[in-house]
Amino acid sequence: MRHIISVLLENEPGALSRVVGLFSQRNYNIESLTVAPTEDPTLSRLTVTTIGNDRVVEQITKQLNKLIDVVKVVDLSEGEHIEREVMMIKLKANGQMRAEIKRTADIFRGHIIDVTPNTYTVQLIGDSAKLDAFIAALGTASILEVVRSGVSGIARGEKVLSV
Amino acid sequence: MELLSGAEMVVRALRDEGVKYIYGYPGGALLHVYDAIFQQDEVEHILVRHEQAATHMADAYARATNKAGVALVTSGPGATNAVTGIATAYMDSIPMVVITGQVMSYLIGEDAFQETDMLGISRPIVKHSFSVQRPEDIPSIIKKAFHIAQSGRPGPVVVDIPKDMTAPTERYPYDYPANVKMRSYGPISRGHSGQIKKAVDMLLAAKRPVIYTGGGVIMGDASEELIKLAQELNYPVTNTLMGLGAYPGTDRQSLGMLGMHGSYEANMAMHHSDFILAVGARFDDRVTNGTDKFCPTARIAHIDIDPASISKTIDVDVPIVGPAKAVLKEMLELVAEAKAKPDAEAISSWWKQIDEWRQRHGGRFDLGDKMKPQQVIEMLSKVTNGDAFVCSDVGQHQMFAAQYYKFNKPNRWINSGGLGTMGFGLPAAMGVKLNFPEADVACVTGEGSIQMNIQELSTCKQYDLPVKIINLNNQSLGMVRQWQDMNYESRHSQSYMQSLPDFIKLAESYGHVGMKVERYEDLEGAMREAFAMKDRLVFMDIYVDPMEHVYPMQVPRGAMRDMWLNKTERT
Ligand SMILES: Cc1ncc(C[n+]2csc(CCOP(=O)(O)OP(=O)(O)O)c2C)c(N)n1
Ligand SMILES: [Mg+2]
């Protein structure tokens, strides 16, 4: 099963490499990884999506907790949560494809954020499944480049992950 | 406040941490630090002959005292030479602080002379690491390093110090912090009372209980509580390779070691048990054998300081996260207060069964024309009254030592269990002897392992470290050979030790005493003579049967009870 694990991390040199290293060292898989400082510059918030059975995911959270730089860990998939990912996708857009792409982007509430005579760049925000669906819906349009941010997540309701 | 240079702060902080000895080897990146060492006499530096030995000495000090040992190595090759020692400590959860020199901070990343990314190299084998970015941080970093290394589940910590951080020209106010506060690190100090209660209820209701304990009881200083609990209940105890000595090996309730080369009775008792109390042990593959067949009728309560060790390989019924000492204490209180008492009848028939297993095998081995390695260990046990520090290398000799030396005290059996590092034995014995000059310290080794750090005989001379080297010379990499006998139709690929040195002359050339023993009749006399030479290192080169195998040996991927008992007989 796919899990979204959120980590509060000391914003220290080497901290990120310890997290990433843990995954490779223990043979855990990383689907996506995002990290950036929080409103408190001494803390980073990191989101990892991983696929594994319950035992593996339990080990992942325990091992993450053991890292000295890790302040808090939560498996967001255990409760109600929101996930978001940003995608920028550059497409060849000539002739009637221009209208076609525009229409598809509108349906998915995407925005065209850059235009040239031959290309469109579309920005789309949503959960990963929505981004996948958009790519599938593009059908015959020719994709030049895809950039995805990886997943960020947050719990629904009043629950917060903080020190 | 006193003003000190970074280099002086390193040495002063070690002093203030109560460190008496540091083990190390100098080099360019550490010259300022070595100069600071020269100018004081409170912290004594021991100059090894290879950095690996420095880490093993520090590690063995920790294993004998439960306090962090300190190694000091220079950047580049000095640091990489220390890697095996750091990994050895990491695998066995041994507290250690390793200070590594680094190139000037402004050269980092430029492939400067003797630069290696030590934080990167050591990352998977440390509990934590620090890189000094400002000299004034040195005292607090060293304080944190000791705190992290010694608390919770212990482990090695690396402190990487660029040379310019120790420059003698820059001075800073020195203040060694009294304690450490870290929002992201706070080891747990007691177990969950509800869980402990649950475990005690199960413990008291058990009909076929086993207490299975590991290195956590030793490093957690919980031997006393373990003995009380086991004796209060009259339950059998088995120790892992790392846990030997936590419960007295000569006591009737001791089943000895369990696992791959565990005793017949320990493995049988585990397999047939209905309740296992695991304390400070981690159900590793050398203990459990095939996890799908592990102890099919047992319910398990597991006490461990590290939550990640619980239900990692074997699912347990009652997890208890906490220090072994505090949890066992609480259990003792609950047992004393409990209305329920152990089922005397069930326990007595359980003992009857266990005693039958003991009768069946009980550590028997066949004698032959040639001296058997087991006989040598039994003699060592006799000559030292079971009271020596036994520091082992890795191989068959290690397993024989674990099986036949009966440890009655914790912290006396010093061996590399998790990593299985050949070359560990001699430096380990040195680290112990230096700190316990009055004690008998034996290094049990093989002609393969001893050659991996043989250069340390020179260090032994320099610092007067009269350890006794018990070299079980079977002229082969015996443990490799045994597996080749059992699984590769005796094709002894590269497991034969050719061109062995004359160990007697070798020992003598380093200024020590050499003794060759080829017949069992000569063993006791020679060994007594060796141990009587209190102030000389004696290298006992003892020729033993090269064909001997270590038994029992579990059948791969079988259950705990599936064992070879000798070359022809299987359970
Ligand atoms: C550094 C290292 N290299 C290789 C091994 C693999 N290994 C395990 S036991 C062993 C043989 C040890 O030979 P010896 O020291 O003579 O002990 P014996 O088994 O003969 O008693 C080897 C090569 C190891 N454990 N450590
Ligand atoms: Mg050998």
Coordinates of C-alpha atoms and ligand atoms in Angstrom, one line a residue, chain B residues 393-398 419-422 445-450 452 472 474 476-480 497, ligand 1:
Chain B
D393 CA 38.3 -13.0 17.4
V394 CA 35.9 -14.5 14.8
G395 CA 35.6 -18.1 13.6
Q396 CA 35.2 -21.5 15.1
H397 CA 37.4 -20.5 18.1
Q398 CA 34.9 -17.8 18.9
L419 CA 29.7 -7.7 12.3
G420 CA 31.9 -10.7 13.0
T421 CA 35.1 -8.8 12.6
M422 CA 38.3 -10.9 12.3
T445 CA 41.9 -16.3 18.4
G446 CA 42.8 -18.3 15.4
E447 CA 45.9 -18.2 13.1
G448 CA 43.7 -16.5 10.6
S449 CA 42.2 -13.8 12.7
I450 CA 45.3 -12.9 14.7
M452 CA 44.6 -9.3 10.8
L472 CA 43.7 -22.1 18.5
N474 CA 44.0 -25.3 13.2
S476 CA 42.9 -23.3 8.4
L477 CA 40.1 -20.7 8.2
G478 CA 38.1 -23.2 10.2
M479 CA 34.7 -21.7 10.1
V480 CA 34.9 -21.3 6.3
M497 CA 46.3 -21.2 5.8
Ligands
LIG1 C1 37.5 -9.4 8.3 C2 36.8 -10.7 8.0 N1 37.0 -11.3 6.8 C3 36.5 -12.5 6.6 C4 35.6 -13.0 7.5 C5 34.9 -14.4 7.1 N2 35.4 -15.4 8.1 C6 34.6 -15.7 9.2 S1 35.4 -16.9 10.1 C7 36.7 -17.0 9.1 C8 37.8 -17.9 9.4 C9 38.6 -17.5 10.6 O1 39.8 -18.2 10.7 P1 40.6 -18.3 12.1 O2 40.8 -17.0 12.6 O3 41.8 -19.2 11.8 O4 39.5 -19.0 13.0 P2 39.0 -20.6 13.0 O5 37.6 -20.5 12.4 O6 40.0 -21.4 12.3 O7 38.9 -20.9 14.4 C10 36.5 -16.1 8.0 C11 37.5 -16.0 6.9 C12 35.4 -12.3 8.7 N3 34.5 -12.8 9.6 N4 36.0 -11.2 8.9

